[in-house]
XYZ file of C-alpha atoms in Angstrom:
655
model
C 66.255 105.422 171.233
C 69.747 106.213 172.764
C 72.537 109.482 172.742
C 75.556 108.630 169.634
C 77.809 109.035 172.414
C 76.143 106.223 174.078
C 74.616 103.901 171.554
C 78.741 103.882 170.887
C 79.982 102.719 174.527
C 76.934 100.290 175.320
C 78.338 98.133 172.048
C 79.917 94.855 173.643
C 82.812 97.287 175.221
C 84.000 95.779 178.601
C 85.404 98.040 180.871
C 89.410 97.895 181.385
C 89.306 99.985 184.606
C 89.175 103.268 186.100
C 91.426 106.288 185.738
C 93.140 107.724 188.480
C 95.446 110.389 187.515
C 94.053 112.653 184.214
C 96.070 116.296 182.699
C 95.593 117.242 178.878
C 98.537 115.607 177.358
C 98.156 111.902 179.547
C 96.878 109.471 181.474
C 96.955 106.555 183.925
C 94.547 104.255 183.955
C 94.135 100.833 187.497
C 93.308 97.715 186.090
C 93.651 94.551 187.632
C 94.499 91.129 185.618
C 91.058 90.319 185.763
C 89.840 92.461 184.565
C 92.305 91.970 181.300
C 91.413 88.450 181.164
C 88.046 88.883 180.550
C 88.762 91.897 177.919
C 91.310 89.940 175.399
C 93.797 91.555 177.034
C 95.018 95.341 176.453
C 97.064 95.565 173.710
C 100.390 98.498 174.227
C 99.084 101.069 170.364
C 94.925 99.755 171.758
C 92.599 102.336 172.106
C 90.855 102.635 175.084
C 87.629 105.188 176.190
C 87.340 106.794 178.874
C 83.737 108.082 180.286
C 82.569 109.430 182.577
C 78.677 108.555 183.573
C 77.047 105.686 185.248
C 76.555 102.145 185.728
C 72.701 101.260 185.234
C 70.883 98.412 184.383
C 70.222 99.639 180.678
C 73.940 99.784 179.796
C 76.249 102.123 181.015
C 74.288 106.098 181.219
C 78.043 109.310 180.533
C 77.538 112.477 182.517
C 78.111 114.843 179.565
C 78.254 113.726 175.904
C 81.846 113.244 175.448
C 84.284 110.221 175.450
C 87.907 110.989 175.299
C 89.764 108.680 173.322
C 93.138 107.215 175.519
C 96.576 105.698 173.280
C 98.504 102.575 175.361
C 102.060 103.274 175.400
C 103.012 101.266 178.271
C 102.688 99.920 181.985
C 102.509 103.059 184.851
C 103.729 102.474 188.379
C 101.367 102.450 191.151
C 101.916 104.875 194.160
C 102.156 101.956 196.646
C 104.854 100.584 194.211
C 107.568 99.707 196.389
C 105.640 98.004 198.543
C 103.989 95.813 195.830
C 107.388 94.768 194.550
C 108.144 93.621 197.622
C 105.273 92.074 198.075
C 105.098 89.955 194.951
C 109.217 89.454 196.095
C 108.547 88.046 199.498
C 105.334 85.553 197.689
C 107.781 83.820 195.260
C 110.237 83.236 197.628
C 108.002 81.574 199.408
C 106.632 79.363 196.878
C 109.968 78.304 195.450
C 110.191 77.503 199.085
C 107.993 75.038 199.668
C 107.610 74.141 196.312
C 103.567 74.615 195.761
C 102.369 77.095 193.841
C 102.035 81.113 193.817
C 98.377 81.014 195.201
C 98.850 78.412 198.515
C 101.590 80.915 200.378
C 97.982 84.056 199.491
C 95.434 84.710 200.874
C 91.937 86.341 198.547
C 92.805 89.202 199.844
C 96.991 89.728 199.001
C 96.272 88.249 195.665
C 93.808 91.025 194.150
C 95.522 93.728 196.001
C 99.152 92.098 193.814
C 96.971 91.844 191.106
C 96.936 95.485 190.468
C 98.575 97.295 187.786
C 98.394 100.685 185.494
C 98.440 101.932 182.012
C 100.468 105.073 180.973
C 97.556 105.808 177.898
C 98.097 109.516 175.636
C 95.244 111.513 175.243
C 94.256 111.914 171.790
C 91.236 113.340 171.484
C 87.535 113.794 172.366
C 84.858 112.343 170.366
C 81.433 114.803 171.356
C 77.865 116.591 170.200
C 77.241 120.176 170.244
C 74.458 118.858 171.472
C 72.549 116.330 173.349
C 69.574 115.216 170.676
C 69.746 112.319 169.772
C 70.275 112.544 166.593
C 72.868 114.429 166.698
C 76.657 114.552 164.438
C 80.205 112.767 166.189
C 82.736 115.191 166.407
C 86.214 114.785 166.665
C 89.246 117.133 168.657
C 92.686 116.513 168.896
C 92.501 117.062 172.394
C 90.231 117.613 175.396
C 88.976 120.839 176.768
C 89.140 120.424 180.641
C 90.370 118.520 183.509
C 87.971 116.695 185.817
C 87.856 114.671 188.713
C 90.038 111.088 187.175
C 88.069 109.537 189.660
C 84.949 110.031 187.657
C 86.122 108.563 184.653
C 85.506 104.967 184.216
C 87.799 102.787 181.047
C 86.124 100.259 178.597
C 87.909 98.612 175.662
C 86.728 98.355 172.201
C 84.019 95.628 170.897
C 85.110 94.779 167.663
C 82.947 96.875 165.603
C 83.856 100.643 168.216
C 87.710 99.591 167.240
C 86.716 99.005 163.388
C 84.414 102.331 163.845
C 87.301 104.210 165.257
C 90.136 103.172 163.578
C 87.338 103.827 159.798
C 86.714 107.415 161.428
C 85.710 109.414 159.974
C 83.768 107.797 157.391
C 82.924 108.997 153.536
C 79.546 110.153 153.011
C 79.217 107.884 150.651
C 80.399 104.639 150.728
C 81.557 104.345 147.173
C 83.970 106.035 148.743
C 85.125 103.772 151.394
C 88.048 101.414 150.624
C 87.991 98.428 153.319
C 91.952 98.363 153.176
C 92.179 96.326 155.394
C 92.153 95.054 159.739
C 92.720 96.790 163.005
C 96.442 95.272 164.633
C 97.522 95.655 166.952
C 100.760 93.728 167.817
C 102.512 91.019 166.248
C 100.900 88.265 168.117
C 97.999 88.130 167.435
C 96.242 84.688 169.870
C 94.257 87.295 171.932
C 93.148 88.733 169.285
C 92.092 85.996 167.641
C 89.741 84.659 170.805
C 88.073 88.064 171.539
C 87.840 88.633 168.090
C 89.137 91.767 167.286
C 91.269 90.947 164.469
C 88.125 91.306 162.359
C 87.367 94.842 163.516
C 88.262 95.990 159.815
C 89.339 99.637 159.028
C 88.595 102.188 155.782
C 89.678 104.687 154.371
C 88.335 107.906 151.352
C 89.742 106.502 148.393
C 89.521 110.268 147.847
C 92.488 111.197 150.906
C 94.550 108.951 147.551
C 93.638 110.817 144.165
C 96.144 114.677 144.230
C 97.596 113.887 146.871
C 101.269 112.468 148.204
C 100.981 108.379 149.940
C 104.591 107.502 151.876
C 105.034 103.748 152.126
C 107.256 102.912 154.245
C 109.019 99.253 154.969
C 111.831 96.676 154.302
C 111.609 94.454 150.992
C 109.463 91.564 150.975
C 106.303 93.542 154.226
C 103.751 94.129 151.375
C 105.012 97.629 149.871
C 104.336 95.950 146.387
C 100.776 94.601 148.009
C 99.371 97.859 149.116
C 100.402 99.958 145.748
C 98.590 97.179 144.182
C 95.651 97.830 146.436
C 95.670 101.093 146.387
C 96.528 101.878 142.384
C 93.172 99.494 141.752
C 90.685 101.282 144.430
C 91.974 104.874 142.408
C 90.786 103.211 139.127
C 87.595 101.648 140.207
C 87.413 104.848 142.032
C 87.113 107.128 139.160
C 84.434 104.842 137.259
C 81.730 105.399 139.780
C 82.109 108.956 140.180
C 83.061 109.547 136.355
C 86.150 112.001 136.402
C 88.845 110.772 134.230
C 92.351 110.110 136.827
C 95.943 109.294 134.698
C 97.852 107.017 137.178
C 101.154 106.573 136.369
C 103.371 103.711 137.551
C 107.610 103.796 137.450
C 108.088 100.249 137.897
C 112.027 99.391 138.257
C 111.628 95.463 139.064
C 108.951 95.198 136.527
C 106.491 93.411 139.278
C 103.216 95.598 137.948
C 104.055 95.726 134.733
C 103.906 91.795 134.221
C 100.446 89.089 135.695
C 101.714 87.667 139.330
C 102.949 83.757 138.419
C 101.751 82.598 142.341
C 97.872 84.258 142.373
C 98.205 85.255 138.583
C 96.658 88.508 139.430
C 98.240 92.392 138.232
C 96.910 95.436 137.654
C 97.714 94.927 133.299
C 93.967 92.767 134.130
C 92.772 96.974 134.828
C 92.130 96.464 131.537
C 91.634 94.511 128.481
C 93.245 97.353 125.849
C 95.264 99.467 125.505
C 92.037 102.923 125.516
C 92.237 102.118 129.300
C 96.148 100.285 130.246
C 99.198 100.987 128.585
C 102.533 98.949 129.012
C 105.401 100.750 127.844
C 108.532 97.849 127.771
C 111.770 97.250 126.042
C 110.569 94.936 124.599
C 107.134 95.549 124.467
C 104.675 91.999 122.871
C 103.063 92.485 119.637
C 100.649 90.231 121.061
C 98.588 92.467 123.219
C 98.255 95.679 121.935
C 98.246 97.050 125.655
C 102.363 96.685 125.632
C 103.547 100.055 123.259
C 107.908 100.563 123.057
C 108.902 102.158 125.589
C 112.842 102.780 123.985
C 113.281 106.398 121.852
C 115.520 107.019 119.061
C 118.415 108.301 119.800
C 118.445 109.993 116.583
C 115.473 111.845 116.967
C 116.133 115.444 116.975
C 112.652 115.913 119.014
C 114.239 113.758 122.086
C 117.737 114.706 121.475
C 117.555 116.573 124.698
C 116.518 113.229 126.264
C 118.994 111.364 124.001
C 122.410 113.482 126.121
C 120.578 113.365 129.047
C 121.118 109.081 129.463
C 123.981 109.231 127.742
C 125.710 112.365 130.301
C 124.419 110.373 133.416
C 125.410 106.347 131.516
C 129.341 107.973 131.861
C 129.023 109.641 135.369
C 131.532 106.898 136.585
C 134.090 107.564 133.851
C 134.941 110.564 136.312
C 138.613 111.320 134.166
C 139.258 114.926 132.724
C 137.459 113.390 128.877
C 135.006 112.203 131.039
C 133.221 115.445 132.482
C 134.655 117.379 128.999
C 132.681 115.099 127.421
C 129.465 115.688 129.810
C 129.835 119.530 130.031
C 129.118 119.351 125.899
C 126.164 121.223 124.933
C 123.464 120.041 122.160
C 120.542 121.922 122.389
C 119.645 123.160 119.284
C 120.513 126.604 118.569
C 117.863 128.665 116.548
C 119.165 128.340 112.636
C 119.062 131.741 111.268
C 121.832 132.084 114.288
C 124.094 130.607 111.468
C 127.277 131.393 113.025
C 126.317 129.184 116.382
C 124.212 126.847 114.755
C 126.842 125.339 112.414
C 129.143 124.742 115.664
C 126.263 122.627 117.274
C 125.849 120.887 113.859
C 129.582 119.823 113.987
C 128.989 118.556 117.455
C 126.327 116.516 116.314
C 127.945 115.090 113.632
C 129.987 114.022 116.541
C 127.234 112.855 119.000
C 125.500 110.997 116.468
C 128.627 109.096 115.307
C 128.827 108.157 118.852
C 126.289 106.266 118.634
C 127.089 104.573 115.626
C 130.449 103.749 117.104
C 128.696 102.451 120.391
C 126.620 100.667 117.764
C 123.497 101.961 118.331
C 121.745 100.392 115.002
C 119.528 102.989 112.504
C 120.154 102.748 108.461
C 120.038 106.907 108.324
C 118.702 110.386 110.637
C 115.048 110.690 110.431
C 116.291 114.636 109.993
C 120.040 114.636 107.859
C 122.306 116.930 108.957
C 123.412 120.400 107.373
C 126.604 121.192 108.239
C 129.137 123.802 107.066
C 132.910 123.074 106.837
C 135.993 123.673 104.342
C 135.009 122.703 100.954
C 138.321 121.533 99.851
C 139.393 119.401 102.636
C 135.657 118.515 102.242
C 136.232 117.273 98.778
C 139.107 114.958 99.893
C 136.677 113.087 102.096
C 134.267 112.501 100.009
C 137.010 111.256 97.570
C 138.395 109.273 100.014
C 134.734 108.062 100.805
C 132.871 107.503 97.962
C 129.652 105.682 99.102
C 129.808 107.828 102.921
C 126.389 109.501 102.636
C 127.288 112.644 102.936
C 125.496 114.729 99.499
C 126.987 118.000 98.534
C 125.282 120.897 98.138
C 125.629 124.561 96.943
C 129.522 125.747 98.082
C 130.325 124.081 101.886
C 127.374 123.007 102.326
C 126.472 119.883 103.298
C 123.936 117.062 103.804
C 125.122 113.890 106.326
C 122.343 111.278 106.233
C 122.722 108.362 107.991
C 124.722 107.220 111.577
C 128.002 105.972 109.740
C 128.665 108.967 107.559
C 129.082 110.736 110.948
C 130.695 107.901 111.647
C 133.200 108.635 108.962
C 133.117 112.139 109.091
C 133.652 113.057 113.056
C 137.019 110.522 112.369
C 138.179 112.427 109.447
C 137.931 115.017 110.552
C 139.221 114.539 114.507
C 142.387 113.140 113.126
C 143.066 116.669 110.685
C 143.152 119.446 113.592
C 144.935 121.000 111.269
C 142.170 121.277 107.956
C 139.365 121.593 110.956
C 140.321 124.740 112.812
C 137.008 125.865 113.410
C 135.644 121.943 114.329
C 138.479 121.791 116.872
C 138.357 125.513 118.883
C 136.853 124.081 122.567
C 136.231 128.641 122.711
C 133.447 127.903 120.347
C 132.261 124.234 119.828
C 131.505 121.551 121.578
C 133.640 118.877 118.223
C 136.528 118.685 120.869
C 135.518 117.484 123.709
C 133.087 114.508 122.147
C 135.846 113.615 120.315
C 138.212 112.883 122.726
C 135.857 110.237 124.287
C 136.250 107.946 120.700
C 139.524 106.488 121.742
C 138.571 105.907 125.252
C 136.774 102.123 126.859
C 134.947 103.808 129.393
C 132.411 105.940 127.929
C 131.256 104.193 125.220
C 130.731 100.369 127.008
C 128.970 102.966 129.598
C 127.558 103.723 127.178
C 127.002 101.271 125.206
C 124.406 99.123 128.190
C 121.914 101.636 127.549
C 121.213 100.186 123.609
C 118.566 98.429 124.777
C 116.925 101.713 125.175
C 117.817 103.088 121.520
C 115.039 102.200 119.233
C 115.699 102.670 115.171
C 111.381 102.909 114.746
C 110.825 105.127 117.342
C 109.089 107.981 116.841
C 108.308 110.670 119.674
C 109.131 110.947 123.335
C 107.276 108.593 125.545
C 106.950 111.378 127.756
C 104.370 112.955 125.172
C 103.163 109.883 125.652
C 102.343 109.703 128.643
C 100.543 113.107 128.796
C 98.220 112.180 126.899
C 97.158 109.399 128.345
C 96.929 110.747 131.526
C 94.339 112.819 129.736
C 92.662 109.751 129.142
C 93.116 108.589 132.460
C 94.657 104.966 131.464
C 97.354 103.531 134.132
C 100.671 103.503 132.143
C 102.740 100.894 133.660
C 106.779 102.276 132.328
C 108.742 99.014 133.103
C 112.326 100.109 133.590
C 113.599 96.722 134.585
C 115.730 96.283 131.778
C 117.972 99.879 132.205
C 120.582 100.031 135.322
C 119.616 102.783 137.587
C 121.004 105.965 136.207
C 118.758 105.599 133.108
C 116.137 104.693 135.771
C 116.360 108.297 136.956
C 116.949 109.708 134.426
C 114.078 108.747 132.735
C 111.665 109.351 134.947
C 113.312 113.003 134.965
C 112.215 113.958 131.642
C 108.782 112.421 132.926
C 107.821 114.224 135.530
C 108.995 116.762 134.232
C 106.854 117.124 131.080
C 104.522 115.907 132.822
C 104.827 119.631 135.143
C 105.548 121.235 132.582
C 102.719 120.857 131.147
C 100.241 120.718 133.700
C 102.149 123.909 134.117
C 100.744 124.819 130.828
C 97.285 124.348 132.071
C 97.269 125.913 135.355
C 98.326 129.338 134.090
C 95.896 128.302 130.412
C 93.103 128.670 133.384
C 92.381 125.217 131.622
C 90.697 122.131 133.800
C 93.692 120.251 135.133
C 94.334 116.917 134.501
C 93.497 114.668 136.877
C 96.783 112.186 137.771
C 99.138 109.692 140.015
C 102.330 109.087 139.649
C 103.515 105.576 141.815
C 107.704 105.439 142.585
C 108.411 102.060 143.086
C 112.105 101.656 144.820
C 112.158 105.691 145.509
C 115.503 105.561 147.016
C 117.068 104.983 143.979
C 114.684 108.333 142.182
C 115.062 110.898 145.260
C 118.226 112.904 145.524
C 117.841 114.310 149.421
C 118.597 118.176 149.839
C 120.900 118.035 146.707
C 119.270 120.579 143.781
C 117.102 123.088 144.099
C 113.409 122.747 143.918
C 113.640 124.013 140.729
C 116.047 121.047 138.877
C 114.249 118.529 141.242
C 111.104 116.866 139.511
C 110.311 114.608 142.728
C 110.612 117.825 145.236
C 108.939 120.093 143.206
C 106.240 117.877 142.135
C 105.213 117.717 145.663
C 105.671 121.288 145.744
C 103.249 122.564 143.210
C 101.516 118.559 142.685
C 98.480 119.616 145.038
C 97.595 122.562 142.190
C 97.656 120.803 139.606
C 95.831 117.949 141.414
C 99.223 115.437 140.324
C 99.390 112.169 143.575
C 102.185 111.358 143.613
C 102.588 107.534 145.911
C 106.336 106.789 146.699
C 107.869 103.247 148.310
C 110.330 103.001 149.301
C 112.746 101.719 152.582
C 114.941 104.172 153.485
C 113.077 107.467 155.216
C 115.980 109.479 154.771
C 116.437 109.197 151.407
C 113.142 111.596 150.969
C 114.462 115.439 151.090
C 111.874 116.684 154.107
C 110.166 119.299 151.712
C 108.367 116.492 150.067
C 108.286 114.330 153.598
C 106.942 117.985 154.577
C 104.531 117.786 151.884
C 103.420 114.276 152.690
C 99.545 113.888 153.174
C 99.392 109.804 153.572
C 102.305 107.587 155.293
C 101.969 104.347 155.450
C 104.246 101.882 157.273
C 105.737 98.709 157.822
C 109.395 96.737 158.896
C 111.975 99.621 159.146
C 114.938 97.604 160.560
C 116.763 100.364 161.385
C 116.685 102.971 164.539
C 119.130 105.835 161.534
C 115.568 105.605 159.481
C 112.726 104.877 163.020
C 114.119 108.638 163.785
C 113.945 110.141 161.187
C 110.213 109.158 161.019
C 109.764 110.069 164.723
C 109.309 114.473 162.731
C 106.196 113.813 161.897
C 103.259 112.780 163.523
C 102.901 110.557 166.474
C 105.490 108.047 164.967
C 108.307 107.914 167.969
C 104.828 106.329 169.873
C 105.310 103.171 166.934
C 108.599 102.865 166.546
C 109.075 99.977 168.919
C 106.943 98.359 166.722
C 108.033 98.144 163.484
C 111.485 98.166 164.274
C 110.799 95.128 165.592
C 107.466 93.851 163.897
C 108.043 91.825 160.461
C 105.314 90.759 159.804
C 104.475 90.793 155.810
C 101.704 94.032 155.109
C 101.727 94.361 159.154
C 101.481 98.671 158.810
C 101.191 102.205 160.821
C 98.698 104.176 158.331
C 97.926 107.620 158.706
C 94.927 109.187 155.838
C 94.627 112.571 155.094
C 91.632 113.471 156.814
C 92.529 110.460 159.240
C 92.632 111.835 163.200
C 95.388 109.393 164.313
C 97.245 106.778 163.476
C 96.295 103.582 163.438
C 97.572 99.610 162.696
C 96.608 97.681 160.074
C 96.653 94.400 158.902
C 96.834 95.957 155.058
C 94.191 92.935 152.883
C 96.303 90.705 149.564
C 95.482 91.771 146.198
C 93.777 89.620 144.586
C 91.147 88.508 142.035
C 87.832 90.704 143.869
C 89.696 93.846 143.879
C 90.600 93.649 139.324
C 87.146 92.726 139.445
C 85.439 95.314 141.727
C 87.146 97.199 139.584
C 86.718 95.875 136.060
C 82.971 95.495 136.903
C 83.047 99.893 137.803
C 84.159 100.872 133.842
C 82.190 98.558 132.697
C 84.489 95.206 131.675
C 82.628 91.816 132.524
C 84.845 89.838 134.632
C 87.826 87.637 134.339
C 88.318 84.102 135.114
C 92.013 85.925 136.037
C 93.762 82.645 137.679
C 92.853 81.785 133.490
C 94.396 85.404 132.610
C 97.362 85.010 133.707
C 98.490 81.511 132.681
C-alpha cells in the first residue's frame, strides 16, 4: 500500500516538465511540445502537480509527502527566449524561401531546442500529510511553507481520476451529501479534453455548503443560471429529506419559469411534490384543479394588509413625479391606537379616501371586510345621506358613521372633497392626509398607475402572503412566488415585504431562544430587486438578510447578470460563487475584487457557452471551472424518492 500522495501522483498522472523557477506565489514550468502532446494538452487555468522525488520502476516516489498545486496562468519567456525567436524566424524564412517543410531546414537538436517553452503558473497551495503513515489523511494549505531548489520539482498533469479528486476536494464524509454538479471544463474549445478523456472528470460539491449561506449565480441571459438554480434547489430538497431536516425554500420567480413545467423537456420544480403539503405555487391566477397553486393576490380593502396595499400603490405611482404625486406618496396610513380618538379619526378620513381611490381605479369588492368608523359633522353628513340614499354609509350615534363598502367610500370622498368649507377638519393638511389622497382623484397619471396593479387584488383573498409563506417555511415546503403577471415595481415591493416579514419572524424566534426555521430564499433577476448602496441596512431587507441570516439559518441564492447591481455588503458575505459568461469588463472588474476571479476574467468575457461556470464554494479551496449538468428527470425523481414519493414519468406529467 502506497502513501496517499504517492498513490495520487501515480494514478495515471502524466509528466509535462519541471520547475526551473519557484517562489511563494508563482512558478515557471519548463516543458516542450512533445510532452504537451503526450499529456493531451495543457489549457490555460489547468491544474498541474509539482512534486519532489525520483522515478523508479514501480512509479514515482515522493521525497516528502507533499504536492504543490499549480494553476496555469499563461506562458512565460525562457532565459534564452530572444535567441529562440531569432532561430524560429530563420526557420520560417528559410522554409518559406525554399518551399519545403520546417523540419527540412533544421537538424534534430535544433528542432528539440525550438520546442522548448514554459508555463507561468500560480501557486495555489500544498497537499500534505501530517505524518508518513500510509493511512494518513490528506490536508490542504493555501500556500507553501518552504522554497527548495526548484530543479528538484517534477510537474505532472492530473489524470481524469485525479482531476476529479482535485475539483471535488474536500469531499464530504457522508457520500449522500455530495452532489455531482457537473464536469471539469477549462476551455470553450474541448477537442483535446475529449481526446484525453479529462472532459469526464466529475465535480462533486457538498450540498451543505449551500444550506444557510449566500450563493451568487452571475451570468448573461441564456447562459444557464436557471438550470444551475434548479439543480441546487432540487439538491437541497433531497438533502433535507435524506437528513430528516425541514428546510423551506422560497423562490421569487419573475418570469414564471420555476412555477411552470418546461415545455421543451417537461421538467420543473413543481414536480418535486404531488400536493400542497410539499410544494406551493403562488400565482395571480391559480388553477383550481391543482392543490399546489395558491392565490398570490391580497384583498386591498383588508385592513390586515393595509400597509402592504399602501406600499404597492405607492411604489406603482413612483413614476408620477409631480408635486401632487409626491404629496400623495407622503401620506401615512398606518392604523393608530383606536383609544387615541383624534388621531384615529384623522386616519379614518384618509383611509376613506384611499379605499375610494381604489374603487375609482377598478378594485372591485362588494363590501369592506372591516367597516370604517368615522366621525363627521351631523349636518353636512345628513345632506350627503339624503343625496345618496342607497350608498352604504350608516349613521350610528350622533356624529359617528359606518362606511361599509368601497362604493360608499368613493361617493363620500367625492362629496367631501368638493366641500372643503363644510368639512374643514378633513381638509386640514397639517394633521390629516385626506386632501393628499383626494388630490390625485382627477389626475390620470396616478389613477392609471394604480390600475396597473389591479391583477394583485382579490376580493376573496384572506390574510397576508408573507404570513402564508412563513408557515410554508416552517413546514419545510418548496414555495414559488410567480411574479410574472406584475411589473418590476410590484415585484420589488412584494418580495421586499415578504423577506422583511420572514426576517422579523426569524428574529423573534432568535430572541425567544427558539430553534431557528431553516430556509432558503432564491431570487432570480436580482438586479431588478436589489439597490446598490441605496439604503441603510435596516431599510434594505436584502442587505439585512446578508448580515443577519447566518444566525437565523436563512440561506440566499441570488442570480443576476450585473455584479455591480449587488450591494458590496452582500458580496462580502457571499460564500458560494458560480460565474458564467459576462460581456462587460465593468462587471468583471467588480468581480475581480473577490477571490482570484481576476485570473478568469478573459475566459468569462470570451466564452459564451451555456452552463460553463467558474465556481468557488464555501468549503472549496480554489476556483473550479465546471460544465454544469443539465437539470433532468433523474434529479427530480432522486429528490422525490428521498422524500418517500414514487418516481414519475416526468414527460407524461408535463404534457
